[in-house]
Amino acid sequence: MIAFDIVLTLGLLACAAMALTLRDRTASIAAFVVAGLLIALSWVRLAAPDVALAEAAIGAGVTGALFLRSARRIGPITGGPVGGMSASIAAALGAGGLSAALFWAFAGTSGPVPYPPLVAANLEASGVTNPVTAVLLNFRAWDTLLEIAVLAVALALVVMLGPAPVVPRALGELVLPFARIVVPLAILVAGHLLWQGATAPGGAFQAGAVLAGGMLALVLAGIGPAGERIVRGALLLGLAGLAVFVGAALAAEGLTGRFLGYPAGAEKAWIIAIEASLTLSIAATLCLLFTGPVRRPHQ
Amino acid sequence: MSAALFGLGLVLMSLGIVFLFVAALGLWRLPDLLSRLHVLTKADTAGLALVALGAACVSGSLAALLPLLLCVVLVAISGATIGHLVARSVTRRETAP
């Protein structure tokens, strides 16, 4: 496997270099997406399938789509490279120093890492058997709540800035049957990932990204509902995730006296309910970040 | 029986890798975009299907076959659709005044 790891690392470095140095936006975004997929593969090799799923769906897929959208609005690259030789050397020195510091920090730690045994010992109490979901939605649910708040802020900023909505050009007759197969499958896979998150790798972020991919396929095929009321509804759905999470946190506080401390015995139901609303909200948010909200008439 | 299945899986996977290698070679050596698309969409899909089938044979379980089959179907239809879209945009650009 060491040969595979070396090839993977070299390919990753090559893709990263291409993404940074290519003078064509589409090509450099393609290199970025391939680098994201290789990073996902690296996470699999590091035995972190949850992170791999999130990286593949959000890091490579949705971010790549957002980059392509922005590249189309910005237009081609003009002028020479920024900074030149001295900037490259400074960046290389900075990156090298950071890597050395990280290596020093990891090489300096000795003995077992305290966190995984702690999670394993308390897994029973969390209500789920996937340790990652137990951390994200129970032990450290506060962090996840703040992450959802960041997403909501991003969505609010996009709405306030009011970018021109994407009007997809008709993509021809083959995209319609493609969407007819892919969109129902995306919904099924998202539901599967959501439910599976309790016992195996998966969860709200991965499911939401897959669902957003299905929605985007619908939009790009030109058959997505595009009326202003639909977009308003998607906006509400996007912000509803944070509202549901905060509401659940307060309700749990009222029931058990602990912030985000779910009632004993019903943890799984609480976690799945929160994750289900987060899935819909994340999907709507990612989709709206791509399509942009409808511009109001008076603007 | 399981040894035969394992051997069959290895043969199928090797065959699939040959297909993928030919696709990569074609992408590298062929002169223009349309012929590159031609080799990519077909040889890639066939190669992936063979590798997936081989992997299913090696694992020897029906439960593993289903997700692999789903992967193959998804890659096949998205590859065909994207190939069509790329070719379409190129012919559009060439025939535009």
PDB file of N, CA, C and O in Angstrom, chain A residues 169-175 177-178 181-182 185 189, chain B residues 70 73-74 77-82 84-85 88 92:
ATOM      1  N   ARG A 169     -28.409  28.168 -19.269  1.00  0.00           N
ATOM      2  CA  ARG A 169     -28.709  28.004 -20.676  1.00  0.00           C
ATOM      3  C   ARG A 169     -29.255  26.596 -20.885  1.00  0.00           C
ATOM      4  O   ARG A 169     -28.875  25.668 -20.148  1.00  0.00           O
ATOM      5  N   ALA A 170     -30.162  26.456 -21.853  1.00  0.00           N
ATOM      6  CA  ALA A 170     -30.726  25.130 -22.089  1.00  0.00           C
ATOM      7  C   ALA A 170     -29.609  24.175 -22.490  1.00  0.00           C
ATOM      8  O   ALA A 170     -28.786  24.491 -23.339  1.00  0.00           O
ATOM      9  N   LEU A 171     -29.552  23.029 -21.849  1.00  0.00           N
ATOM     10  CA  LEU A 171     -28.414  22.127 -22.044  1.00  0.00           C
ATOM     11  C   LEU A 171     -28.724  20.996 -23.014  1.00  0.00           C
ATOM     12  O   LEU A 171     -27.960  20.060 -23.112  1.00  0.00           O
ATOM     13  N   GLY A 172     -29.841  21.072 -23.699  1.00  0.00           N
ATOM     14  CA  GLY A 172     -30.087  20.036 -24.694  1.00  0.00           C
ATOM     15  C   GLY A 172     -30.943  18.909 -24.172  1.00  0.00           C
ATOM     16  O   GLY A 172     -31.227  18.814 -22.979  1.00  0.00           O
ATOM     17  N   GLU A 173     -31.271  18.004 -25.078  1.00  0.00           N
ATOM     18  CA  GLU A 173     -32.301  17.013 -24.761  1.00  0.00           C
ATOM     19  C   GLU A 173     -31.784  15.873 -23.899  1.00  0.00           C
ATOM     20  O   GLU A 173     -32.551  15.199 -23.239  1.00  0.00           O
ATOM     21  N   LEU A 174     -30.451  15.677 -23.840  1.00  0.00           N
ATOM     22  CA  LEU A 174     -29.942  14.529 -23.082  1.00  0.00           C
ATOM     23  C   LEU A 174     -29.933  14.783 -21.582  1.00  0.00           C
ATOM     24  O   LEU A 174     -29.850  13.854 -20.796  1.00  0.00           O
ATOM     25  N   VAL A 175     -29.991  16.070 -21.158  1.00  0.00           N
ATOM     26  CA  VAL A 175     -29.873  16.366 -19.732  1.00  0.00           C
ATOM     27  C   VAL A 175     -31.147  15.983 -18.989  1.00  0.00           C
ATOM     28  O   VAL A 175     -31.109  15.613 -17.825  1.00  0.00           O
ATOM     29  N   PRO A 177     -33.336  13.290 -19.430  1.00  0.00           N
ATOM     30  CA  PRO A 177     -33.314  11.915 -18.914  1.00  0.00           C
ATOM     31  C   PRO A 177     -32.250  11.704 -17.852  1.00  0.00           C
ATOM     32  O   PRO A 177     -32.459  10.932 -16.900  1.00  0.00           O
ATOM     33  N   PHE A 178     -31.109  12.412 -17.975  1.00  0.00           N
ATOM     34  CA  PHE A 178     -30.057  12.332 -16.953  1.00  0.00           C
ATOM     35  C   PHE A 178     -30.616  12.760 -15.604  1.00  0.00           C
ATOM     36  O   PHE A 178     -30.474  12.066 -14.591  1.00  0.00           O
ATOM     37  N   ILE A 181     -33.001  10.342 -13.939  1.00  0.00           N
ATOM     38  CA  ILE A 181     -32.404   9.213 -13.216  1.00  0.00           C
ATOM     39  C   ILE A 181     -31.700   9.698 -11.957  1.00  0.00           C
ATOM     40  O   ILE A 181     -31.824   9.109 -10.886  1.00  0.00           O
ATOM     41  N   VAL A 182     -30.946  10.823 -12.097  1.00  0.00           N
ATOM     42  CA  VAL A 182     -30.048  11.224 -11.020  1.00  0.00           C
ATOM     43  C   VAL A 182     -30.797  11.846  -9.843  1.00  0.00           C
ATOM     44  O   VAL A 182     -30.464  11.596  -8.685  1.00  0.00           O
ATOM     45  N   LEU A 185     -32.406   9.319  -7.521  1.00  0.00           N
ATOM     46  CA  LEU A 185     -31.326   8.594  -6.852  1.00  0.00           C
ATOM     47  C   LEU A 185     -30.666   9.466  -5.788  1.00  0.00           C
ATOM     48  O   LEU A 185     -30.319   8.973  -4.706  1.00  0.00           O
ATOM     49  N   VAL A 189     -30.244   8.449  -1.985  1.00  0.00           N
ATOM     50  CA  VAL A 189     -28.923   8.347  -1.363  1.00  0.00           C
ATOM     51  C   VAL A 189     -28.827   9.289  -0.167  1.00  0.00           C
ATOM     52  O   VAL A 189     -28.263   8.935   0.875  1.00  0.00           O
TER      53      VAL A 189
ATOM     54  N   LEU B  70     -24.611   0.214  -8.834  1.00  0.00           N
ATOM     55  CA  LEU B  70     -25.130   1.586  -8.800  1.00  0.00           C
ATOM     56  C   LEU B  70     -24.047   2.564  -9.255  1.00  0.00           C
ATOM     57  O   LEU B  70     -24.308   3.480 -10.051  1.00  0.00           O
ATOM     58  N   VAL B  73     -23.653   2.321 -13.042  1.00  0.00           N
ATOM     59  CA  VAL B  73     -24.764   2.953 -13.768  1.00  0.00           C
ATOM     60  C   VAL B  73     -24.628   4.473 -13.706  1.00  0.00           C
ATOM     61  O   VAL B  73     -24.760   5.177 -14.717  1.00  0.00           O
ATOM     62  N   LEU B  74     -24.303   5.002 -12.511  1.00  0.00           N
ATOM     63  CA  LEU B  74     -24.189   6.463 -12.366  1.00  0.00           C
ATOM     64  C   LEU B  74     -23.056   7.012 -13.217  1.00  0.00           C
ATOM     65  O   LEU B  74     -23.213   8.026 -13.906  1.00  0.00           O
ATOM     66  N   ILE B  77     -24.086   6.877 -17.008  1.00  0.00           N
ATOM     67  CA  ILE B  77     -25.008   7.906 -17.524  1.00  0.00           C
ATOM     68  C   ILE B  77     -24.401   9.296 -17.387  1.00  0.00           C
ATOM     69  O   ILE B  77     -24.594  10.137 -18.266  1.00  0.00           O
ATOM     70  N   SER B  78     -23.637   9.560 -16.302  1.00  0.00           N
ATOM     71  CA  SER B  78     -23.078  10.912 -16.206  1.00  0.00           C
ATOM     72  C   SER B  78     -21.965  11.088 -17.231  1.00  0.00           C
ATOM     73  O   SER B  78     -21.839  12.163 -17.830  1.00  0.00           O
ATOM     74  N   GLY B  79     -21.173  10.019 -17.486  1.00  0.00           N
ATOM     75  CA  GLY B  79     -20.138  10.122 -18.507  1.00  0.00           C
ATOM     76  C   GLY B  79     -20.737  10.395 -19.878  1.00  0.00           C
ATOM     77  O   GLY B  79     -20.266  11.277 -20.611  1.00  0.00           O
ATOM     78  N   ALA B  80     -21.797   9.655 -20.208  1.00  0.00           N
ATOM     79  CA  ALA B  80     -22.432   9.857 -21.517  1.00  0.00           C
ATOM     80  C   ALA B  80     -22.998  11.269 -21.621  1.00  0.00           C
ATOM     81  O   ALA B  80     -22.824  11.953 -22.639  1.00  0.00           O
ATOM     82  N   THR B  81     -23.670  11.728 -20.550  1.00  0.00           N
ATOM     83  CA  THR B  81     -24.285  13.054 -20.602  1.00  0.00           C
ATOM     84  C   THR B  81     -23.224  14.150 -20.711  1.00  0.00           C
ATOM     85  O   THR B  81     -23.357  15.088 -21.507  1.00  0.00           O
ATOM     86  N   ILE B  82     -22.144  14.026 -19.913  1.00  0.00           N
ATOM     87  CA  ILE B  82     -21.124  15.074 -19.932  1.00  0.00           C
ATOM     88  C   ILE B  82     -20.383  15.074 -21.256  1.00  0.00           C
ATOM     89  O   ILE B  82     -20.093  16.133 -21.815  1.00  0.00           O
ATOM     90  N   HIS B  84     -21.638  14.235 -24.092  1.00  0.00           N
ATOM     91  CA  HIS B  84     -22.575  14.875 -25.017  1.00  0.00           C
ATOM     92  C   HIS B  84     -22.524  16.394 -24.859  1.00  0.00           C
ATOM     93  O   HIS B  84     -22.479  17.140 -25.847  1.00  0.00           O
ATOM     94  N   LEU B  85     -22.503  16.866 -23.603  1.00  0.00           N
ATOM     95  CA  LEU B  85     -22.525  18.320 -23.372  1.00  0.00           C
ATOM     96  C   LEU B  85     -21.244  18.976 -23.876  1.00  0.00           C
ATOM     97  O   LEU B  85     -21.300  20.049 -24.503  1.00  0.00           O
ATOM     98  N   ARG B  88     -21.287  19.028 -27.600  1.00  0.00           N
ATOM     99  CA  ARG B  88     -22.299  19.976 -28.058  1.00  0.00           C
ATOM    100  C   ARG B  88     -21.755  21.402 -28.001  1.00  0.00           C
ATOM    101  O   ARG B  88     -21.914  22.182 -28.943  1.00  0.00           O
ATOM    102  N   ARG B  92     -21.144  23.758 -31.233  1.00  0.00           N
ATOM    103  CA  ARG B  92     -21.808  25.070 -31.230  1.00  0.00           C
ATOM    104  C   ARG B  92     -20.810  26.173 -31.556  1.00  0.00           C
ATOM    105  O   ARG B  92     -21.048  27.044 -32.377  1.00  0.00           O
TER     106      ARG B  92
END
